[in-house]
Amino acid sequence: MHVALGGTFDPVHDGHLALFERAFELGDVTVGLTSDELAPKTRHVDRYVRPFEDRKADLEAELEPLADEYGRDFEVRKLEAPTGIATEPGFDALIVSPETREGGEKVNEIRRERGLKPLQIEVVDHLPAEDGKRISSTRIVMGEIDRHGNLTPERDGRGRTPPSADE
């Protein structure tokens, strides 16, 4: 089975790891990583997103041990559109979170229009942080929690804007 999933993954956190683990349980994985142009358009909160190459390197470092553990292959591809790679032939399943399930249904509409078999959509629930709210990259970036969902009131986040050249 070939599994697709996509996102910005900046930074990768335990909720993302749950998505990746489910994907590797099912088969070989292709991750669509949002391009620098697409990333700001997919944010619900305006915040700085690190460059594609930095995010890709971090993502691959997270995926490699999981791929080894499950005996699977993976590939990271640049995602230029929200429905992205999953509308292409060759995929059997799509991993989504609860808020991206609707996007998964849109992917299947596009696949049907193209004469492709719909994907099996696997919804992976959010993981709660220590305070019961969901773990999210935005909360990590803002300094509220760490990647595991632990509260970090003493930590400054990276904020909403890119670092200046003199920082």
Short mmCIF file of N, CA and C in Angstrom, two decimals:
data_model
loop_
_atom_site.label_atom_id
_atom_site.label_comp_id
_atom_site.label_asym_id
_atom_site.label_seq_id
_atom_site.Cartn_x
_atom_site.Cartn_y
_atom_site.Cartn_z
N MET A 1 0.86 -1.18 0.00
CA MET A 1 0.00 0.00 0.00
C MET A 1 0.89 1.23 0.00
N HIS A 2 0.48 2.26 -0.73
CA HIS A 2 1.23 3.51 -0.75
C HIS A 2 0.34 4.60 -0.12
N VAL A 3 0.92 5.27 0.87
CA VAL A 3 0.17 6.20 1.71
C VAL A 3 0.69 7.62 1.50
N ALA A 4 -0.24 8.58 1.42
CA ALA A 4 0.12 9.98 1.28
C ALA A 4 -0.34 10.75 2.51
N LEU A 5 0.39 11.79 2.84
CA LEU A 5 -0.05 12.78 3.81
C LEU A 5 0.69 14.07 3.52
N GLY A 6 0.17 15.17 4.03
CA GLY A 6 0.80 16.45 3.73
C GLY A 6 0.68 17.41 4.89
N GLY A 7 1.54 18.41 4.86
CA GLY A 7 1.51 19.44 5.89
C GLY A 7 2.71 20.36 5.81
N THR A 8 2.76 21.27 6.76
CA THR A 8 3.86 22.23 6.85
C THR A 8 4.94 21.71 7.79
N PHE A 9 4.54 21.02 8.84
CA PHE A 9 5.45 20.35 9.77
C PHE A 9 6.55 21.29 10.27
N ASP A 10 6.11 22.39 10.88
CA ASP A 10 7.06 23.38 11.39
C ASP A 10 6.62 23.93 12.73
N PRO A 11 7.12 23.37 13.80
CA PRO A 11 8.00 22.22 13.91
C PRO A 11 7.21 20.92 14.00
N VAL A 12 7.93 19.81 13.80
CA VAL A 12 7.33 18.48 13.97
C VAL A 12 7.09 18.26 15.46
N HIS A 13 5.92 17.71 15.79
CA HIS A 13 5.57 17.45 17.19
C HIS A 13 4.93 16.06 17.32
N ASP A 14 4.59 15.70 18.55
CA ASP A 14 4.05 14.37 18.82
C ASP A 14 2.77 14.08 18.03
N GLY A 15 1.95 15.09 17.77
CA GLY A 15 0.76 14.88 16.96
C GLY A 15 1.12 14.47 15.54
N HIS A 16 2.16 15.09 14.99
CA HIS A 16 2.63 14.69 13.66
C HIS A 16 3.17 13.27 13.69
N LEU A 17 3.89 12.94 14.75
CA LEU A 17 4.44 11.59 14.86
C LEU A 17 3.34 10.53 14.85
N ALA A 18 2.19 10.85 15.45
CA ALA A 18 1.05 9.93 15.41
C ALA A 18 0.57 9.73 13.97
N LEU A 19 0.55 10.81 13.19
CA LEU A 19 0.16 10.71 11.78
C LEU A 19 1.15 9.82 11.03
N PHE A 20 2.45 10.08 11.25
CA PHE A 20 3.48 9.32 10.54
C PHE A 20 3.44 7.85 10.92
N GLU A 21 3.26 7.56 12.20
CA GLU A 21 3.21 6.17 12.63
C GLU A 21 2.06 5.42 11.97
N ARG A 22 0.89 6.06 11.91
CA ARG A 22 -0.25 5.42 11.25
C ARG A 22 0.06 5.18 9.78
N ALA A 23 0.68 6.15 9.14
CA ALA A 23 1.02 6.00 7.72
C ALA A 23 1.96 4.82 7.52
N PHE A 24 3.01 4.72 8.33
CA PHE A 24 3.97 3.63 8.19
C PHE A 24 3.37 2.28 8.56
N GLU A 25 2.38 2.27 9.45
CA GLU A 25 1.68 1.01 9.74
C GLU A 25 1.01 0.47 8.48
N LEU A 26 0.51 1.38 7.64
CA LEU A 26 -0.23 0.98 6.45
C LEU A 26 0.65 0.65 5.25
N GLY A 27 1.79 1.34 5.10
CA GLY A 27 2.60 1.08 3.90
C GLY A 27 3.73 2.06 3.74
N ASP A 28 4.26 2.12 2.51
CA ASP A 28 5.28 3.09 2.16
C ASP A 28 4.63 4.47 2.11
N VAL A 29 5.40 5.50 2.42
CA VAL A 29 4.82 6.82 2.67
C VAL A 29 5.43 7.89 1.77
N THR A 30 4.57 8.73 1.22
CA THR A 30 5.01 9.95 0.55
C THR A 30 4.41 11.12 1.30
N VAL A 31 5.28 12.01 1.75
CA VAL A 31 4.85 13.19 2.50
C VAL A 31 4.95 14.40 1.58
N GLY A 32 3.84 15.09 1.43
CA GLY A 32 3.84 16.36 0.72
C GLY A 32 4.14 17.46 1.73
N LEU A 33 5.24 18.14 1.55
CA LEU A 33 5.65 19.23 2.45
C LEU A 33 5.36 20.54 1.75
N THR A 34 4.56 21.39 2.39
CA THR A 34 4.14 22.64 1.75
C THR A 34 5.34 23.47 1.32
N SER A 35 5.23 24.02 0.13
CA SER A 35 6.26 24.92 -0.40
C SER A 35 6.26 26.21 0.42
N ASP A 36 7.31 26.98 0.25
CA ASP A 36 7.37 28.28 0.94
C ASP A 36 6.21 29.18 0.54
N GLU A 37 5.75 29.05 -0.71
CA GLU A 37 4.64 29.88 -1.19
C GLU A 37 3.30 29.41 -0.62
N LEU A 38 3.13 28.10 -0.51
CA LEU A 38 1.85 27.55 -0.04
C LEU A 38 1.71 27.63 1.48
N ALA A 39 2.81 27.47 2.21
CA ALA A 39 2.75 27.38 3.68
C ALA A 39 1.94 28.50 4.34
N PRO A 40 2.17 29.78 3.99
CA PRO A 40 1.39 30.83 4.67
C PRO A 40 -0.11 30.77 4.36
N LYS A 41 -0.46 30.23 3.20
CA LYS A 41 -1.86 30.15 2.79
C LYS A 41 -2.62 29.06 3.54
N THR A 42 -1.90 28.13 4.13
CA THR A 42 -2.54 27.02 4.84
C THR A 42 -2.61 27.25 6.34
N ARG A 43 -2.09 28.35 6.81
CA ARG A 43 -2.07 28.67 8.25
C ARG A 43 -3.40 29.29 8.67
N HIS A 44 -3.89 28.87 9.82
CA HIS A 44 -5.08 29.49 10.40
C HIS A 44 -4.69 30.71 11.22
N VAL A 45 -3.43 30.75 11.62
CA VAL A 45 -2.88 31.86 12.39
C VAL A 45 -1.66 32.37 11.64
N ASP A 46 -1.56 33.68 11.49
CA ASP A 46 -0.42 34.26 10.80
C ASP A 46 0.83 34.07 11.66
N ARG A 47 1.80 33.33 11.14
CA ARG A 47 3.05 33.12 11.87
C ARG A 47 4.16 32.79 10.90
N TYR A 48 5.37 33.03 11.34
CA TYR A 48 6.56 32.72 10.55
C TYR A 48 6.70 31.21 10.38
N VAL A 49 6.93 30.78 9.15
CA VAL A 49 7.21 29.39 8.84
C VAL A 49 8.63 29.34 8.26
N ARG A 50 9.44 28.45 8.80
CA ARG A 50 10.83 28.33 8.35
C ARG A 50 10.90 27.89 6.88
N PRO A 51 12.02 28.15 6.22
CA PRO A 51 12.16 27.79 4.81
C PRO A 51 12.00 26.29 4.55
N PHE A 52 11.54 25.97 3.35
CA PHE A 52 11.27 24.60 2.93
C PHE A 52 12.43 23.66 3.21
N GLU A 53 13.64 24.02 2.79
CA GLU A 53 14.79 23.12 2.94
C GLU A 53 15.07 22.81 4.40
N ASP A 54 14.90 23.77 5.30
CA ASP A 54 15.09 23.52 6.74
C ASP A 54 14.02 22.57 7.27
N ARG A 55 12.78 22.82 6.87
CA ARG A 55 11.68 21.95 7.31
C ARG A 55 11.85 20.54 6.75
N LYS A 56 12.29 20.44 5.50
CA LYS A 56 12.49 19.12 4.87
C LYS A 56 13.56 18.33 5.61
N ALA A 57 14.67 18.97 5.95
CA ALA A 57 15.75 18.27 6.65
C ALA A 57 15.27 17.75 8.01
N ASP A 58 14.55 18.58 8.75
CA ASP A 58 14.01 18.16 10.05
C ASP A 58 13.00 17.03 9.89
N LEU A 59 12.13 17.14 8.88
CA LEU A 59 11.12 16.13 8.64
C LEU A 59 11.76 14.79 8.30
N GLU A 60 12.74 14.80 7.42
CA GLU A 60 13.41 13.55 7.04
C GLU A 60 14.10 12.91 8.25
N ALA A 61 14.66 13.74 9.13
CA ALA A 61 15.30 13.21 10.34
C ALA A 61 14.28 12.52 11.25
N GLU A 62 13.04 12.99 11.25
CA GLU A 62 11.97 12.36 12.05
C GLU A 62 11.44 11.10 11.37
N LEU A 63 11.38 11.11 10.05
CA LEU A 63 10.81 9.99 9.31
C LEU A 63 11.75 8.79 9.21
N GLU A 64 13.04 9.03 9.12
CA GLU A 64 14.00 7.93 8.91
C GLU A 64 13.90 6.83 9.97
N PRO A 65 13.91 7.16 11.27
CA PRO A 65 13.82 6.06 12.25
C PRO A 65 12.48 5.33 12.20
N LEU A 66 11.40 6.04 11.90
CA LEU A 66 10.09 5.38 11.79
C LEU A 66 10.06 4.44 10.59
N ALA A 67 10.59 4.90 9.48
CA ALA A 67 10.64 4.05 8.28
C ALA A 67 11.44 2.79 8.57
N ASP A 68 12.57 2.94 9.26
CA ASP A 68 13.39 1.78 9.62
C ASP A 68 12.62 0.84 10.54
N GLU A 69 11.95 1.42 11.54
CA GLU A 69 11.20 0.61 12.51
C GLU A 69 10.13 -0.24 11.83
N TYR A 70 9.45 0.35 10.84
CA TYR A 70 8.35 -0.35 10.17
C TYR A 70 8.79 -1.07 8.90
N GLY A 71 10.06 -0.93 8.53
CA GLY A 71 10.55 -1.58 7.31
C GLY A 71 9.92 -1.01 6.06
N ARG A 72 9.73 0.30 6.04
CA ARG A 72 9.05 0.98 4.92
C ARG A 72 9.98 1.99 4.25
N ASP A 73 9.58 2.38 3.05
CA ASP A 73 10.26 3.46 2.33
C ASP A 73 9.45 4.73 2.49
N PHE A 74 10.13 5.87 2.33
CA PHE A 74 9.41 7.15 2.33
C PHE A 74 10.08 8.12 1.37
N GLU A 75 9.30 9.11 0.99
CA GLU A 75 9.77 10.19 0.13
C GLU A 75 9.11 11.47 0.61
N VAL A 76 9.84 12.57 0.57
CA VAL A 76 9.29 13.88 0.87
C VAL A 76 9.28 14.67 -0.43
N ARG A 77 8.10 15.17 -0.80
CA ARG A 77 7.95 15.95 -2.03
C ARG A 77 7.38 17.32 -1.72
N LYS A 78 7.71 18.28 -2.55
CA LYS A 78 7.21 19.65 -2.38
C LYS A 78 5.73 19.70 -2.75
N LEU A 79 4.94 20.29 -1.88
CA LEU A 79 3.50 20.43 -2.08
C LEU A 79 3.22 21.86 -2.52
N GLU A 80 2.70 22.00 -3.74
CA GLU A 80 2.44 23.33 -4.32
C GLU A 80 0.97 23.73 -4.26
N ALA A 81 0.09 22.75 -4.00
CA ALA A 81 -1.36 23.01 -3.93
C ALA A 81 -1.93 22.21 -2.75
N PRO A 82 -2.98 22.72 -2.12
CA PRO A 82 -3.52 22.04 -0.94
C PRO A 82 -3.92 20.58 -1.17
N THR A 83 -4.46 20.26 -2.35
CA THR A 83 -4.83 18.87 -2.62
C THR A 83 -3.65 18.07 -3.13
N GLY A 84 -2.65 18.74 -3.61
CA GLY A 84 -1.33 18.22 -3.92
C GLY A 84 -1.18 16.85 -4.50
N ILE A 85 -0.22 16.13 -3.97
CA ILE A 85 0.21 14.86 -4.53
C ILE A 85 -0.85 13.76 -4.44
N ALA A 86 -1.75 13.85 -3.49
CA ALA A 86 -2.73 12.78 -3.27
C ALA A 86 -3.72 12.64 -4.42
N THR A 87 -3.77 13.61 -5.32
CA THR A 87 -4.67 13.50 -6.48
C THR A 87 -3.99 12.78 -7.64
N GLU A 88 -2.73 12.40 -7.46
CA GLU A 88 -2.00 11.67 -8.48
C GLU A 88 -2.28 10.17 -8.37
N PRO A 89 -2.09 9.44 -9.48
CA PRO A 89 -2.22 7.97 -9.40
C PRO A 89 -1.13 7.39 -8.49
N GLY A 90 -1.35 6.18 -8.03
CA GLY A 90 -0.31 5.47 -7.28
C GLY A 90 -0.48 5.46 -5.78
N PHE A 91 -1.48 6.15 -5.27
CA PHE A 91 -1.71 6.16 -3.83
C PHE A 91 -2.96 5.35 -3.49
N ASP A 92 -2.93 4.75 -2.29
CA ASP A 92 -4.06 3.94 -1.84
C ASP A 92 -4.77 4.54 -0.63
N ALA A 93 -4.02 5.30 0.17
CA ALA A 93 -4.59 5.84 1.42
C ALA A 93 -4.06 7.25 1.65
N LEU A 94 -4.84 8.01 2.41
CA LEU A 94 -4.48 9.37 2.78
C LEU A 94 -4.68 9.51 4.28
N ILE A 95 -3.64 9.99 4.96
CA ILE A 95 -3.70 10.22 6.40
C ILE A 95 -4.08 11.67 6.63
N VAL A 96 -5.11 11.91 7.44
CA VAL A 96 -5.56 13.26 7.74
C VAL A 96 -5.80 13.41 9.24
N SER A 97 -5.86 14.65 9.67
CA SER A 97 -6.27 14.95 11.04
C SER A 97 -7.74 15.36 10.98
N PRO A 98 -8.41 15.49 12.12
CA PRO A 98 -9.84 15.82 12.07
C PRO A 98 -10.16 17.08 11.26
N GLU A 99 -9.31 18.12 11.38
CA GLU A 99 -9.64 19.36 10.65
C GLU A 99 -9.30 19.30 9.17
N THR A 100 -8.53 18.27 8.73
CA THR A 100 -8.22 18.17 7.31
C THR A 100 -9.00 17.05 6.61
N ARG A 101 -9.94 16.45 7.34
CA ARG A 101 -10.76 15.39 6.74
C ARG A 101 -11.52 15.90 5.51
N GLU A 102 -12.05 17.11 5.61
CA GLU A 102 -12.79 17.69 4.49
C GLU A 102 -11.89 17.81 3.26
N GLY A 103 -10.64 18.18 3.48
CA GLY A 103 -9.68 18.24 2.37
C GLY A 103 -9.47 16.87 1.75
N GLY A 104 -9.47 15.84 2.57
CA GLY A 104 -9.36 14.47 2.07
C GLY A 104 -10.53 14.10 1.18
N GLU A 105 -11.72 14.53 1.59
CA GLU A 105 -12.90 14.27 0.75
C GLU A 105 -12.78 15.00 -0.59
N LYS A 106 -12.22 16.22 -0.57
CA LYS A 106 -12.00 17.00 -1.80
C LYS A 106 -11.01 16.26 -2.71
N VAL A 107 -9.96 15.71 -2.10
CA VAL A 107 -8.99 14.91 -2.87
C VAL A 107 -9.71 13.78 -3.58
N ASN A 108 -10.60 13.08 -2.88
CA ASN A 108 -11.31 11.96 -3.50
C ASN A 108 -12.25 12.42 -4.61
N GLU A 109 -12.85 13.60 -4.46
CA GLU A 109 -13.68 14.15 -5.55
C GLU A 109 -12.83 14.35 -6.80
N ILE A 110 -11.66 14.96 -6.63
CA ILE A 110 -10.76 15.21 -7.75
C ILE A 110 -10.31 13.89 -8.37
N ARG A 111 -10.00 12.91 -7.53
CA ARG A 111 -9.57 11.61 -8.04
C ARG A 111 -10.69 10.96 -8.88
N ARG A 112 -11.93 11.04 -8.39
CA ARG A 112 -13.06 10.46 -9.14
C ARG A 112 -13.20 11.15 -10.50
N GLU A 113 -13.08 12.50 -10.49
CA GLU A 113 -13.18 13.26 -11.75
C GLU A 113 -12.09 12.84 -12.73
N ARG A 114 -10.96 12.43 -12.23
CA ARG A 114 -9.83 12.01 -13.07
C ARG A 114 -9.86 10.53 -13.39
N GLY A 115 -10.90 9.84 -12.94
CA GLY A 115 -11.03 8.42 -13.21
C GLY A 115 -10.15 7.55 -12.32
N LEU A 116 -9.73 8.09 -11.19
CA LEU A 116 -8.89 7.35 -10.25
C LEU A 116 -9.73 6.81 -9.10
N LYS A 117 -9.27 5.72 -8.54
CA LYS A 117 -9.94 5.11 -7.38
C LYS A 117 -9.81 6.05 -6.17
N PRO A 118 -10.89 6.25 -5.41
CA PRO A 118 -10.79 7.07 -4.19
C PRO A 118 -9.82 6.46 -3.19
N LEU A 119 -9.21 7.30 -2.39
CA LEU A 119 -8.28 6.86 -1.37
C LEU A 119 -9.01 6.44 -0.11
N GLN A 120 -8.44 5.48 0.59
CA GLN A 120 -8.89 5.15 1.94
C GLN A 120 -8.44 6.32 2.82
N ILE A 121 -9.38 6.96 3.48
CA ILE A 121 -9.03 8.10 4.32
C ILE A 121 -8.94 7.64 5.77
N GLU A 122 -7.78 7.85 6.36
CA GLU A 122 -7.50 7.47 7.75
C GLU A 122 -7.40 8.74 8.58
N VAL A 123 -8.32 8.91 9.51
CA VAL A 123 -8.32 10.09 10.38
C VAL A 123 -7.59 9.74 11.68
N VAL A 124 -6.55 10.50 11.99
CA VAL A 124 -5.78 10.31 13.22
C VAL A 124 -6.14 11.47 14.15
N ASP A 125 -6.65 11.14 15.32
CA ASP A 125 -7.08 12.18 16.27
C ASP A 125 -5.89 13.01 16.76
N HIS A 126 -6.23 14.22 17.20
CA HIS A 126 -5.23 15.10 17.80
C HIS A 126 -4.74 14.51 19.11
N LEU A 127 -3.55 14.89 19.50
CA LEU A 127 -3.04 14.52 20.81
C LEU A 127 -3.18 15.72 21.73
N PRO A 128 -3.63 15.50 22.96
CA PRO A 128 -3.78 16.63 23.88
C PRO A 128 -2.45 17.00 24.52
N ALA A 129 -2.30 18.29 24.74
CA ALA A 129 -1.17 18.80 25.51
C ALA A 129 -1.50 18.65 26.99
N GLU A 130 -0.56 19.03 27.82
CA GLU A 130 -0.71 18.92 29.27
C GLU A 130 -1.96 19.64 29.78
N ASP A 131 -2.35 20.73 29.09
CA ASP A 131 -3.51 21.50 29.52
C ASP A 131 -4.82 21.01 28.91
N GLY A 132 -4.77 19.91 28.16
CA GLY A 132 -5.97 19.35 27.55
C GLY A 132 -6.29 19.90 26.17
N LYS A 133 -5.69 21.03 25.80
CA LYS A 133 -5.85 21.56 24.43
C LYS A 133 -4.94 20.76 23.51
N ARG A 134 -5.21 20.82 22.22
CA ARG A 134 -4.42 19.99 21.31
C ARG A 134 -3.00 20.52 21.11
N ILE A 135 -2.10 19.58 20.87
CA ILE A 135 -0.73 19.95 20.51
C ILE A 135 -0.76 20.50 19.10
N SER A 136 -0.13 21.65 18.88
CA SER A 136 -0.06 22.23 17.54
C SER A 136 1.26 22.95 17.37
N SER A 137 1.70 23.03 16.12
CA SER A 137 2.93 23.76 15.82
C SER A 137 2.80 25.22 16.21
N THR A 138 1.63 25.80 16.01
CA THR A 138 1.44 27.21 16.36
C THR A 138 1.65 27.43 17.85
N ARG A 139 1.13 26.55 18.67
CA ARG A 139 1.31 26.69 20.13
C ARG A 139 2.78 26.55 20.51
N ILE A 140 3.49 25.68 19.81
CA ILE A 140 4.92 25.51 20.08
C ILE A 140 5.67 26.77 19.68
N VAL A 141 5.38 27.26 18.47
CA VAL A 141 6.04 28.47 17.97
C VAL A 141 5.79 29.66 18.88
N MET A 142 4.61 29.75 19.46
CA MET A 142 4.27 30.86 20.33
C MET A 142 4.83 30.70 21.75
N GLY A 143 5.45 29.55 22.02
CA GLY A 143 6.09 29.34 23.31
C GLY A 143 5.19 28.78 24.40
N GLU A 144 3.96 28.37 24.05
CA GLU A 144 3.01 27.85 25.05
C GLU A 144 3.37 26.44 25.52
N ILE A 145 3.83 25.59 24.56
CA ILE A 145 4.11 24.19 24.86
C ILE A 145 5.38 23.77 24.12
N ASP A 146 5.92 22.60 24.51
CA ASP A 146 7.01 22.02 23.74
C ASP A 146 6.42 20.99 22.77
N ARG A 147 7.25 20.32 22.01
CA ARG A 147 6.78 19.39 20.98
C ARG A 147 6.03 18.19 21.54
N HIS A 148 6.17 17.95 22.84
CA HIS A 148 5.48 16.83 23.48
C HIS A 148 4.19 17.26 24.19
N GLY A 149 3.90 18.56 24.17
CA GLY A 149 2.68 19.06 24.80
C GLY A 149 2.85 19.52 26.23
N ASN A 150 4.09 19.54 26.71
CA ASN A 150 4.34 20.06 28.06
C ASN A 150 4.22 21.57 28.06
N LEU A 151 3.57 22.13 29.07
CA LEU A 151 3.44 23.58 29.17
C LEU A 151 4.81 24.20 29.42
N THR A 152 5.07 25.31 28.74
CA THR A 152 6.38 25.97 28.85
C THR A 152 6.19 27.48 29.02
N PRO A 153 5.59 27.90 30.14
CA PRO A 153 5.31 29.33 30.31
C PRO A 153 6.56 30.19 30.38
N GLU A 154 7.70 29.61 30.74
CA GLU A 154 8.94 30.37 30.85
C GLU A 154 9.67 30.53 29.51
N ARG A 155 9.20 29.82 28.47
CA ARG A 155 9.90 29.81 27.19
C ARG A 155 9.33 30.86 26.25
N ASP A 156 10.21 31.57 25.58
CA ASP A 156 9.79 32.48 24.52
C ASP A 156 9.66 31.68 23.24
N GLY A 157 8.62 31.95 22.50
CA GLY A 157 8.47 31.29 21.21
C GLY A 157 9.27 32.03 20.16
N ARG A 158 9.18 31.54 18.93
CA ARG A 158 9.91 32.22 17.85
C ARG A 158 9.09 33.36 17.26
N GLY A 159 7.80 33.40 17.57
CA GLY A 159 6.99 34.53 17.14
C GLY A 159 6.40 34.42 15.76
N ARG A 160 5.81 35.51 15.33
CA ARG A 160 5.07 35.54 14.08
C ARG A 160 5.89 36.04 12.89
N THR A 161 7.07 36.57 13.13
CA THR A 161 7.85 37.15 12.05
C THR A 161 9.22 36.46 11.96
N PRO A 162 9.81 36.46 10.76
CA PRO A 162 11.12 35.84 10.61
C PRO A 162 12.17 36.56 11.44
N PRO A 163 13.20 35.83 11.87
CA PRO A 163 14.26 36.50 12.63
C PRO A 163 14.98 37.50 11.72
N SER A 164 15.43 38.60 12.31
CA SER A 164 16.15 39.58 11.51
C SER A 164 17.59 39.10 11.32
N ALA A 165 18.27 39.66 10.35
CA ALA A 165 19.62 39.24 10.00
C ALA A 165 20.60 39.44 11.15
N ASP A 166 20.36 40.40 12.04
CA ASP A 166 21.30 40.66 13.13
C ASP A 166 20.98 39.90 14.41
N GLU A 167 20.02 38.98 14.37
CA GLU A 167 19.72 38.19 15.58
C GLU A 167 20.61 36.98 15.67
#
